[in-house]
XYZ file of C-alpha atoms in Angstrom:
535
model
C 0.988 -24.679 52.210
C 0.911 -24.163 48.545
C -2.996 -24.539 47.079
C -2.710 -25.960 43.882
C -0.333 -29.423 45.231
C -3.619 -31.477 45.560
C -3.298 -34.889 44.859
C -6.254 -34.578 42.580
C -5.600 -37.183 39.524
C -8.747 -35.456 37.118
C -6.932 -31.794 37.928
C -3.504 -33.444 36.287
C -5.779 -34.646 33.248
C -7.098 -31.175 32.436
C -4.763 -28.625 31.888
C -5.942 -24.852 33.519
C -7.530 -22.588 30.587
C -6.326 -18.721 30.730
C -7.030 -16.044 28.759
C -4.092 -14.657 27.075
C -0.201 -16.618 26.393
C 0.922 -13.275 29.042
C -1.322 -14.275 32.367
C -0.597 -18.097 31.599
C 3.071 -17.804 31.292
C 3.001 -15.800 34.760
C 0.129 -17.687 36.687
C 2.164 -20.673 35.931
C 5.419 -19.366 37.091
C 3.884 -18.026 40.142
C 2.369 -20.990 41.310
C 4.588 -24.276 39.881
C 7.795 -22.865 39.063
C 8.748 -20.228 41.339
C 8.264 -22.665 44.660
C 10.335 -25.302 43.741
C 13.096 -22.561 41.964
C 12.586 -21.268 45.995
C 13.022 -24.376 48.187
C 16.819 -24.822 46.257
C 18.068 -21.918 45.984
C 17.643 -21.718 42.201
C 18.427 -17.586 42.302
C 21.497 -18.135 44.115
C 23.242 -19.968 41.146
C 21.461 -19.395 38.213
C 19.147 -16.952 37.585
C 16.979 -14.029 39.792
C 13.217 -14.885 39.959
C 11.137 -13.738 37.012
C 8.242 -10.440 37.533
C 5.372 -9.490 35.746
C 7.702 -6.786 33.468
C 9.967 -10.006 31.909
C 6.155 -11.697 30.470
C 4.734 -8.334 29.723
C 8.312 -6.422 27.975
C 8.048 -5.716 24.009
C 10.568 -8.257 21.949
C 14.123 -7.294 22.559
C 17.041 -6.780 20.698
C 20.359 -7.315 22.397
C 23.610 -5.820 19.998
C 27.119 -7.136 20.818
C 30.602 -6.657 19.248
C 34.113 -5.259 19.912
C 34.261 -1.258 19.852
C 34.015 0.422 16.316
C 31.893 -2.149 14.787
C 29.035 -0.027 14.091
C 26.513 -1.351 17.011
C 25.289 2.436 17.587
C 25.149 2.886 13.852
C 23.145 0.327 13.363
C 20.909 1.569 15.894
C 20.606 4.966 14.381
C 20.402 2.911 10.834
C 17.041 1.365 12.087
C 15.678 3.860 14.017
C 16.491 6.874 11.445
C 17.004 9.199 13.962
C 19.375 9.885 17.006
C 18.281 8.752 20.349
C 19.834 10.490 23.856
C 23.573 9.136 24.860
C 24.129 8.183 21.687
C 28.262 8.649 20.746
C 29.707 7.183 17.698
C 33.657 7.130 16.950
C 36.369 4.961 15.955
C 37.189 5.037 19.017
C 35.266 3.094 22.168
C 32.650 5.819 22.349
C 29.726 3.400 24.138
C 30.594 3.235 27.415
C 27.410 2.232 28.961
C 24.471 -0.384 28.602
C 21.991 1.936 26.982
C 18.422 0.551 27.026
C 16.619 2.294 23.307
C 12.969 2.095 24.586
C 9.738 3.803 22.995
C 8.620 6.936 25.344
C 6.145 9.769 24.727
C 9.054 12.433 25.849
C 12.870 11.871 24.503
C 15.421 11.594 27.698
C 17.463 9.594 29.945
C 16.422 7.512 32.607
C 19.617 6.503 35.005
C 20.315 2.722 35.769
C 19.397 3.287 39.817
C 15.723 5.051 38.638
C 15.499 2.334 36.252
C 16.117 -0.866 38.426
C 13.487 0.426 40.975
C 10.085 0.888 37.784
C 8.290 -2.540 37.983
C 7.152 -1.492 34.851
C 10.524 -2.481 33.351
C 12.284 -5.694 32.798
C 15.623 -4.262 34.932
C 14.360 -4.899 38.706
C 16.732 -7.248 38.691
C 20.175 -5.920 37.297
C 20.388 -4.463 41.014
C 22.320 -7.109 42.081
C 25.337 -6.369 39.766
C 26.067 -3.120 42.202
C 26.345 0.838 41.434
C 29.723 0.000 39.381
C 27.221 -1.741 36.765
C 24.356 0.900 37.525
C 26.723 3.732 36.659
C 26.555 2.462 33.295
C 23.471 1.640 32.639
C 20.621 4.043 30.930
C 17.178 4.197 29.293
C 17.021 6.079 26.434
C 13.746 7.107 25.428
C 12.228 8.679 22.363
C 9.043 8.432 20.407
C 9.573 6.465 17.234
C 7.413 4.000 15.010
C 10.013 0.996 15.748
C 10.031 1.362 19.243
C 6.354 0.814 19.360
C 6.978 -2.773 18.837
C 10.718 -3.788 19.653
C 13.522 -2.273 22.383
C 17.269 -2.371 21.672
C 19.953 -2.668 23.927
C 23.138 -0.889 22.912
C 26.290 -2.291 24.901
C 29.689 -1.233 25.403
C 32.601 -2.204 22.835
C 34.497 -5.109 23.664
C 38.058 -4.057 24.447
C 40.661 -6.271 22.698
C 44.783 -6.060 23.365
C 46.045 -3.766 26.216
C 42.603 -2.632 27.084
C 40.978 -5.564 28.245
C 43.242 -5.752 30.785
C 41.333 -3.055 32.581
C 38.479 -4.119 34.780
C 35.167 -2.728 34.351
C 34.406 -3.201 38.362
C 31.800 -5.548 37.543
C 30.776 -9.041 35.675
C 30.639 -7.779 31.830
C 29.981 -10.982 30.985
C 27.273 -12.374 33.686
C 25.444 -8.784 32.385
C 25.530 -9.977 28.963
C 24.272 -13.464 29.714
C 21.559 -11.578 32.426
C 20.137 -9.921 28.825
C 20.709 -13.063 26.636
C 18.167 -14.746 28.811
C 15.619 -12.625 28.371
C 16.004 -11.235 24.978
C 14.602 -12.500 21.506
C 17.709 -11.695 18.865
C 21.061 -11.313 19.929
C 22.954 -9.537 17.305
C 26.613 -9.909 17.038
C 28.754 -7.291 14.905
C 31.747 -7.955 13.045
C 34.058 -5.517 11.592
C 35.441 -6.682 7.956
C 38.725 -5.149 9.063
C 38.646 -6.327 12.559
C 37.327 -10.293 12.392
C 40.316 -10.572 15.645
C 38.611 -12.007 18.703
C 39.656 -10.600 21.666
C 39.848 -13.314 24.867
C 36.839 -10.919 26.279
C 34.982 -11.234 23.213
C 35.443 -14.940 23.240
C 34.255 -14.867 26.735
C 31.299 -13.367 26.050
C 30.626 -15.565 23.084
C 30.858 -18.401 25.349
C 28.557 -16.501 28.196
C 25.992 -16.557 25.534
C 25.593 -20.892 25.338
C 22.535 -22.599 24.960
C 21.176 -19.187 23.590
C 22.517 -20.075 20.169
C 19.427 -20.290 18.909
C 18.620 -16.723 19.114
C 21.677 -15.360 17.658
C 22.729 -14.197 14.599
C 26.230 -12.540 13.106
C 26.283 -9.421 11.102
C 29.324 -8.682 8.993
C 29.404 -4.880 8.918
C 31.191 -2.284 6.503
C 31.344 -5.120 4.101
C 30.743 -2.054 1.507
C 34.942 -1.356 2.400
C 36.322 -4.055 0.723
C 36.660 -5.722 -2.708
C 34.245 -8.799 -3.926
C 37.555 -11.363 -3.492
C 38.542 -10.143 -0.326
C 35.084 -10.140 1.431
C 34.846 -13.748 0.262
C 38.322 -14.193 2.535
C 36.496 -12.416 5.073
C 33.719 -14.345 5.269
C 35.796 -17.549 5.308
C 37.921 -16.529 8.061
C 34.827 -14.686 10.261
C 32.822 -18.633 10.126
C 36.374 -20.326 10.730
C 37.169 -17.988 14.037
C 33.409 -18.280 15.229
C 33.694 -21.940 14.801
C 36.348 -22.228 17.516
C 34.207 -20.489 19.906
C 30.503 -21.483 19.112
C 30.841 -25.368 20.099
C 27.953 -26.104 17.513
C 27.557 -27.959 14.697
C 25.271 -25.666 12.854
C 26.632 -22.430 10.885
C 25.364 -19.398 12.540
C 23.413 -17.517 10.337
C 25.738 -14.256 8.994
C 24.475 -11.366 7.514
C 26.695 -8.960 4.820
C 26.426 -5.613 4.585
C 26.476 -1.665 5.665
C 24.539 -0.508 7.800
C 24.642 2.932 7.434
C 22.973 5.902 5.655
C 25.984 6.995 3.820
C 27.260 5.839 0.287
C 28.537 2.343 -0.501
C 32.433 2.814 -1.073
C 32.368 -0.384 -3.348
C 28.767 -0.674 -4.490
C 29.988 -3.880 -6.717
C 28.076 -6.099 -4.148
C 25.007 -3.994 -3.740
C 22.414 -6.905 -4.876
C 23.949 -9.088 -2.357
C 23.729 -6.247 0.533
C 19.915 -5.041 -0.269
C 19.100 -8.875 0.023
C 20.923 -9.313 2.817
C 19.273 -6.360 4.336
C 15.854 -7.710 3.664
C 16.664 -11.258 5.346
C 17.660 -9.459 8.387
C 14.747 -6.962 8.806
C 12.411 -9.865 7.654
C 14.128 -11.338 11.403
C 13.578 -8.481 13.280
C 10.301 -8.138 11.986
C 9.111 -11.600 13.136
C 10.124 -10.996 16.848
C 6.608 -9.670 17.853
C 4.719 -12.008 16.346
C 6.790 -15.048 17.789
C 7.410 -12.911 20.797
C 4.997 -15.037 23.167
C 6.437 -18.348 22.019
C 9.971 -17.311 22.872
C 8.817 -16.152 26.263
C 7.618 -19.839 26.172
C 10.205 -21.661 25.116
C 12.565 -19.597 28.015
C 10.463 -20.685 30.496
C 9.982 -24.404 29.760
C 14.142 -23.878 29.734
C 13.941 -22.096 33.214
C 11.779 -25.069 33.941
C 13.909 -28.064 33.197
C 17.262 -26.528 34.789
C 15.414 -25.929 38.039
C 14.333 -29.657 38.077
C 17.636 -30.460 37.251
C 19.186 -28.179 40.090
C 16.913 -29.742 42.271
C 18.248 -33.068 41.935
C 21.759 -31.835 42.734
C 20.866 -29.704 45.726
C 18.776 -32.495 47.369
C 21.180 -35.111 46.356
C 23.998 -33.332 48.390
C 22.052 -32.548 51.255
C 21.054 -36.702 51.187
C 25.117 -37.385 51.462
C 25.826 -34.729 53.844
C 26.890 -36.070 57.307
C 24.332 -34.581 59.913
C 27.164 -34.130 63.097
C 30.928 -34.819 62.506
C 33.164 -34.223 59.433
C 30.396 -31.558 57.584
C 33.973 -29.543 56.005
C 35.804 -32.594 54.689
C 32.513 -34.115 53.499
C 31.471 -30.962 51.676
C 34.558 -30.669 49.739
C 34.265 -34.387 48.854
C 31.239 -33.849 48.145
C 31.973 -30.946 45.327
C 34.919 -32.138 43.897
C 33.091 -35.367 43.150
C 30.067 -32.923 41.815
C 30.241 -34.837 38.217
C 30.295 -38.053 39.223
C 26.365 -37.184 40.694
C 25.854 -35.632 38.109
C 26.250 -39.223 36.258
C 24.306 -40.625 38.682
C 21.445 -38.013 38.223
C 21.121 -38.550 35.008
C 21.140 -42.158 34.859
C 18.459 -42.558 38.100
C 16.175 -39.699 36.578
C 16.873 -40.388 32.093
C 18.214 -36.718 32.453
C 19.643 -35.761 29.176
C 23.438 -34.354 30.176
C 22.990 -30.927 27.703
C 20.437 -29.886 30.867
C 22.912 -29.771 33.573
C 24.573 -26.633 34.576
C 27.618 -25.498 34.082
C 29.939 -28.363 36.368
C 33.104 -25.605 37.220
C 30.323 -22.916 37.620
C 28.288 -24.829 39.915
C 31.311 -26.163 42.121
C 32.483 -22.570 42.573
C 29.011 -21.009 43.222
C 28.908 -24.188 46.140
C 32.437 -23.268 48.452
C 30.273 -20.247 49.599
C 27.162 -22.857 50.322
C 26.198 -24.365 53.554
C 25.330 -28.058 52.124
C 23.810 -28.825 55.571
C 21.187 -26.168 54.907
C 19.778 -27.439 51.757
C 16.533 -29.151 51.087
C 16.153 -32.553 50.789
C 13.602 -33.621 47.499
C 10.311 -32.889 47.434
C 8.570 -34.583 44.827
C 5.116 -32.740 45.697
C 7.316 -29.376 43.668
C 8.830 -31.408 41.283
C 5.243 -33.456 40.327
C 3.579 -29.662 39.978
C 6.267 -28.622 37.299
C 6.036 -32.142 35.699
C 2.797 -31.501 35.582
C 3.035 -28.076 34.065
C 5.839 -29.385 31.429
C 2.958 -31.710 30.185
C -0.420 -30.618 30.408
C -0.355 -26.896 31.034
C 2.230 -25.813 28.320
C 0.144 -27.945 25.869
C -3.282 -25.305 26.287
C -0.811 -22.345 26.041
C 0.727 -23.546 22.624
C -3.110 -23.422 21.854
C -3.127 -19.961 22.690
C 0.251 -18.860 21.128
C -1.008 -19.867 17.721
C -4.032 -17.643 18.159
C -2.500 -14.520 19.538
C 0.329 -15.274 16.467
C -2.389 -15.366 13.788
C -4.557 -12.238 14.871
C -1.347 -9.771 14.980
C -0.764 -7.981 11.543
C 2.416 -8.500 8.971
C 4.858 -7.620 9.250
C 4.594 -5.861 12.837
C 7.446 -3.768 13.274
C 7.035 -0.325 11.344
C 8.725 2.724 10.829
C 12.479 3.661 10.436
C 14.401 2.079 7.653
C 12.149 -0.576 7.600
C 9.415 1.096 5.591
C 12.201 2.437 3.821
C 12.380 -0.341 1.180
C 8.575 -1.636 1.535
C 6.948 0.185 -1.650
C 8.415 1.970 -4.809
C 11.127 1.731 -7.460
C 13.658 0.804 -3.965
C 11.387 -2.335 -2.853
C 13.894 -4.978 -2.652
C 14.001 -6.797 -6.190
C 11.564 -4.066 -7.986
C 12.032 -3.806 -11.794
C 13.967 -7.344 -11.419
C 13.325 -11.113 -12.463
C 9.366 -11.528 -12.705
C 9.007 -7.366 -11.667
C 10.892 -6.159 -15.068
C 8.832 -3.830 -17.426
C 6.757 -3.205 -14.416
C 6.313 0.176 -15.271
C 6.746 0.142 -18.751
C 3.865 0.976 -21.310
C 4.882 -2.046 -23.856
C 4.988 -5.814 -22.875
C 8.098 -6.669 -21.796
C 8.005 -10.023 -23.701
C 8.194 -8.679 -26.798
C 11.736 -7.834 -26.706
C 12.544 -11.278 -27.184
C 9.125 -12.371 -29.137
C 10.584 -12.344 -32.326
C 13.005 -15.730 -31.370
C 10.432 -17.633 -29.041
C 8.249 -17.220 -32.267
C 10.872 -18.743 -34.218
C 10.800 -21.948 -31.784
C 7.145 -21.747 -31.911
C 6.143 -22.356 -35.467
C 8.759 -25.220 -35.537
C 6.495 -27.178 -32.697
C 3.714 -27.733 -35.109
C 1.078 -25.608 -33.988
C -2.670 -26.646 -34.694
C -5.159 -23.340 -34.927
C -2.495 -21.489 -33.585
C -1.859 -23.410 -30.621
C 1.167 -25.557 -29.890
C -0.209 -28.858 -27.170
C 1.050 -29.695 -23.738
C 3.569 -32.860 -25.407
C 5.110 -29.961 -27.738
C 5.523 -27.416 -25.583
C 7.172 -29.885 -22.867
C 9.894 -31.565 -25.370
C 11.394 -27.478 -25.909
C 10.888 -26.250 -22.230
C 12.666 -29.471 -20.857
C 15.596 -27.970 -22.458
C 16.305 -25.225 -19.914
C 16.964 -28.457 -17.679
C 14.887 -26.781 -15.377
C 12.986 -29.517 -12.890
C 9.510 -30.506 -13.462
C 8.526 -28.770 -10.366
C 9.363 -25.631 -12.100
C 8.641 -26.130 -15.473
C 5.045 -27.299 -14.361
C 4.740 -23.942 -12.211
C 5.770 -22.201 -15.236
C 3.408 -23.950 -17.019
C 0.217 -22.944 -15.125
C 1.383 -19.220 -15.437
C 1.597 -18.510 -19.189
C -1.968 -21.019 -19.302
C -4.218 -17.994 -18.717
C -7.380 -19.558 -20.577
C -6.521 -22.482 -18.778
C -7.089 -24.530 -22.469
C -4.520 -27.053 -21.634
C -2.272 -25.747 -24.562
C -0.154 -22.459 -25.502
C -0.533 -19.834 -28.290
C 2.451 -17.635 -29.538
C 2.117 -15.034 -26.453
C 1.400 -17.619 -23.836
C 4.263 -19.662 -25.278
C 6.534 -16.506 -25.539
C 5.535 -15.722 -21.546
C 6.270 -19.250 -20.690
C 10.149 -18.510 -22.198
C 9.910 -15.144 -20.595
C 9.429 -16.651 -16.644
C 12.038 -19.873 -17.469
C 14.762 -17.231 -18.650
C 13.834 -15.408 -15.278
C 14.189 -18.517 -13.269
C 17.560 -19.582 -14.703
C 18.830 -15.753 -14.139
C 18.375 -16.930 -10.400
C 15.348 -14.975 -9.670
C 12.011 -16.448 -7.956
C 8.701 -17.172 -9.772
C 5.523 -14.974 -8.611
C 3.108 -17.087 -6.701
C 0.327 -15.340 -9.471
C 1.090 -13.714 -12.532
C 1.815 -9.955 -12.367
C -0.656 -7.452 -14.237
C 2.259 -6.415 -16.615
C 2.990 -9.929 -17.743
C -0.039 -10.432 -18.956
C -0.097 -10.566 -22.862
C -2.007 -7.639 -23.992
C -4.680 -9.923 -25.591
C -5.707 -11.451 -22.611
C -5.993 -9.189 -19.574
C -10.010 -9.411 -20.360
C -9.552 -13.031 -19.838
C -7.213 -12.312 -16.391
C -9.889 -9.959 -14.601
């Protein structure tokens, strides 16, 4: 039936060569994945099958928080201009999923167009029903950042009275639809408003074992005082420790994100660093884009195996004439005890099973009697794709990772900062006097000189063992001081005149102001009587 389960033991040894990470990922799904996710059922409890559009899509961004948080903001903050069905309030203004996707012509595409284009990644939110569909859009517009990223802007979640409302469909099972096939999931805080709501914390929880792709924004920091935003912070990792059962801090990011003023610009370093951490994320997604797509799918891989086990191990223990009802509830109320036994009889670590309450509700509506026993002809081809194929691809990701420029998203706010006096960190640490027509280490000269004629200089030049027993004194360690070292040695003479010496002050009084060392010297550091020497 299927062409590639040959029993051929040199085909196992040598993994199949494609041409791009794309038409591997999807050749591979087609033909090793997608029968075995077939023959149990694997779209009935877990996930719909995977098309073309999910290997092809540009890197997505998925933003989540409670209303008023600043999610379309920080849209409009990237982007630098409005897109269509954009609404911002105080009040819950988003009240759709709102797909922010590049297009030669600004509009709106509605959710029912938009789940029927198998050149999108949507075919499959039809199953959520017109109640979901109603509130879903694809907004469209031609900007720089959408060439190489999409956002998806989601509704506030309601907190108090409000969340008692229903939506008419699965908010949540939506959100974890998107977390699956996203790269970053962004979740926005509210300094004011660090309160989860039980929907919140639902969706938090929604979003397991994608942990790994998300990370925690603390907007409108900008509103509150230094001490209090240190409270804030506390409390925010305290409350998301409850919910995220992990043992490693989620990474949070401070700031505004916003194009108005700051209304306390005391932390302003901290925010513009921040910032730059943050879009240095974003930026990566492109270029890592094929490895996540990777990394999902050797995921989707191993849960299907898993799920495979179960489904055949309850159609092994169903009775084949009498008793089918009573056996079948037995049968799923006992679901983690097989579980135990799976993993035991197959070395099946117990973080890949599914969800066990999940699983035994998705079975009531199951006919166990109808399930496949195992086939080990589906399970060999995806072993066999776990350990060979997956191998050449990695290969391949490296490549495709190494020819794409840096960094790949452009446009927006983040070319904002890239050049000019408002490049993160210009005119600071190693970058002061950048512009300035005098050296900036002659401000302080006049001291360091006073140091260096009391290290015994010979010709004008203080050695290596001098200059070591005065620049151990910044208790700086040797790592750094021998860094420093190889800077401020332009003629490379094993030894330090009065400007080299004077530089080498200059960078350790940068270092222990907290501020990084440049990888090479810059132009203006240079002492004026050796830039001959530095060209």
């Amino acid at each position: 039936m299927f062409s590639w389960l040959g029993s051929d033991d040199r085909r196992k040894k040598d993994p199949e060569v494609f041409q791009t990470v794309g038409d591997g990922l999807k050749k591979l799904y087609r033909t090793k994945l997608l029968p075995l996710e077939e023959a149990y059922k694997f779209h009935e409890f877990h996930s719909p099958a995977l098309e073309d559009a999910d290997f092809d899509n540009k890197p997505m961004v998925l933003l989540v928080g409670q209303y008023s948080t600043g999610k379309t903001s920080f849209i409009r903050y990237l982007l630098e201009q409005d897109f269509p069905g954009m609404r911002i309030g105080p009040e819950p203004t988003t009240d759709s999923f709102i797909a922010v996707m590049h297009g030669d012509n600004e509009g709106v595409i509605p959710g029912n167009a938009l789940v029927v284009d198998p050149k999108k990644p949507f075919r499959k939110l039809n199953a959520f029903g017109n109640a979901f569909l109603n509130r879903f859009v694809c907004a469209q517009l031609p900007n720089p950042v959408l060439e190489s990223i999409s956002v998806i802007d989601t509704p506030g979640i309601l907190s108090g009275e409000k969340q008692r409302i229903s939506r008419g469909y699965d908010f949540a099972a939506v959100l974890e639809w998107f977390a699956e096939r996203v790269d970053r999931i962004i979740l926005l805080f509210d300094a004011h408003k660090l309160d989860i709501s039980d929907e919140f914390s639902d969706v938090i929880k929604a979003l397991k074992n994608h942990e790994d792709k998300i990370r925690v924004v603390l907007n409108k920091a900008d509103q509150i005082e230094t001490q209090q935003l240190m409270r804030v912070y506390g409390a925010l990792m305290w409350s998301l420790g409850k919910i995220v059962n992990t043992p490693e801090v989620i990474r949070v990011y401070i700031g505004s994100f916003w194009s108005h003023p700051l209304l306390i610009p005391d932390n302003r370093k901290l925010f513009e660093a921040e910032e730059q951490d943050l879009f240095k994320d974003i930026q990566s997604l492109p270029r890592n884009a094929a490895l996540r797509k990777l990394n999902d799918l050797i995921k989707r891989a191993r849960l299907a195996k898993v799920h495979a086990y179960i489904i055949s191990a309850l159609k092994k223990d169903m009775p084949a004439v009498f008793g089918k009802e009573n056996k079948k509830k037995e049968l799923i109320g006992s679901l983690g005890d097989i579980y135990k036994r799976i993993e035991r009889e197959h070395q099946i670590s117990p973080g890949d099973f599914p969800n066990l309450k999940k699983m035994q509700d998705l079975l009531q509506s199951q006919d166990l009697n109808k399930f496949q026993p195992l086939k080990p002809k589906l399970l060999e081809a995806v072993d066999d794709m776990l350990s060979h194929d997956i191998a050449g691809l990695m290969v391949l990701v490296r490549q495709e990772e190494n020819q794409r420029p840096k960094p790949v998203v452009k446009g927006g706010a983040f070319d904002g900062t890239l050049d000019g006096p408002f490049g993160h960190g210009y005119g600071e640490g190693a970058g002061e006097g950048i512009d300035d027509a005098e050296w900036v280490v002659v401000r302080d000269k006049p001291a360091y000189d006073e140091i260096f004629y009391t290290l015994s200089p010979v010709n004008g030049k203080v050695t290596g063992a001098n200059a070591k027993r005065e620049m151990v004194k910044s208790k700086l360690p040797n790592t750094v001081l021998g860094k420093i070292w190889k800077l401020a040695d332009i003629d490379k003479d094993g030894m330090l005149d009065d400007e080299e010496f004077a530089l080498a002050n200059h960078l350790i009084k940068v270092k222990l102001e907290g501020h990084e060392l440049p990888s090479d010297l810059p132009a203006h550091l240079v002492p004026p009587s050796k830039r001959k020497i530095s060209e």
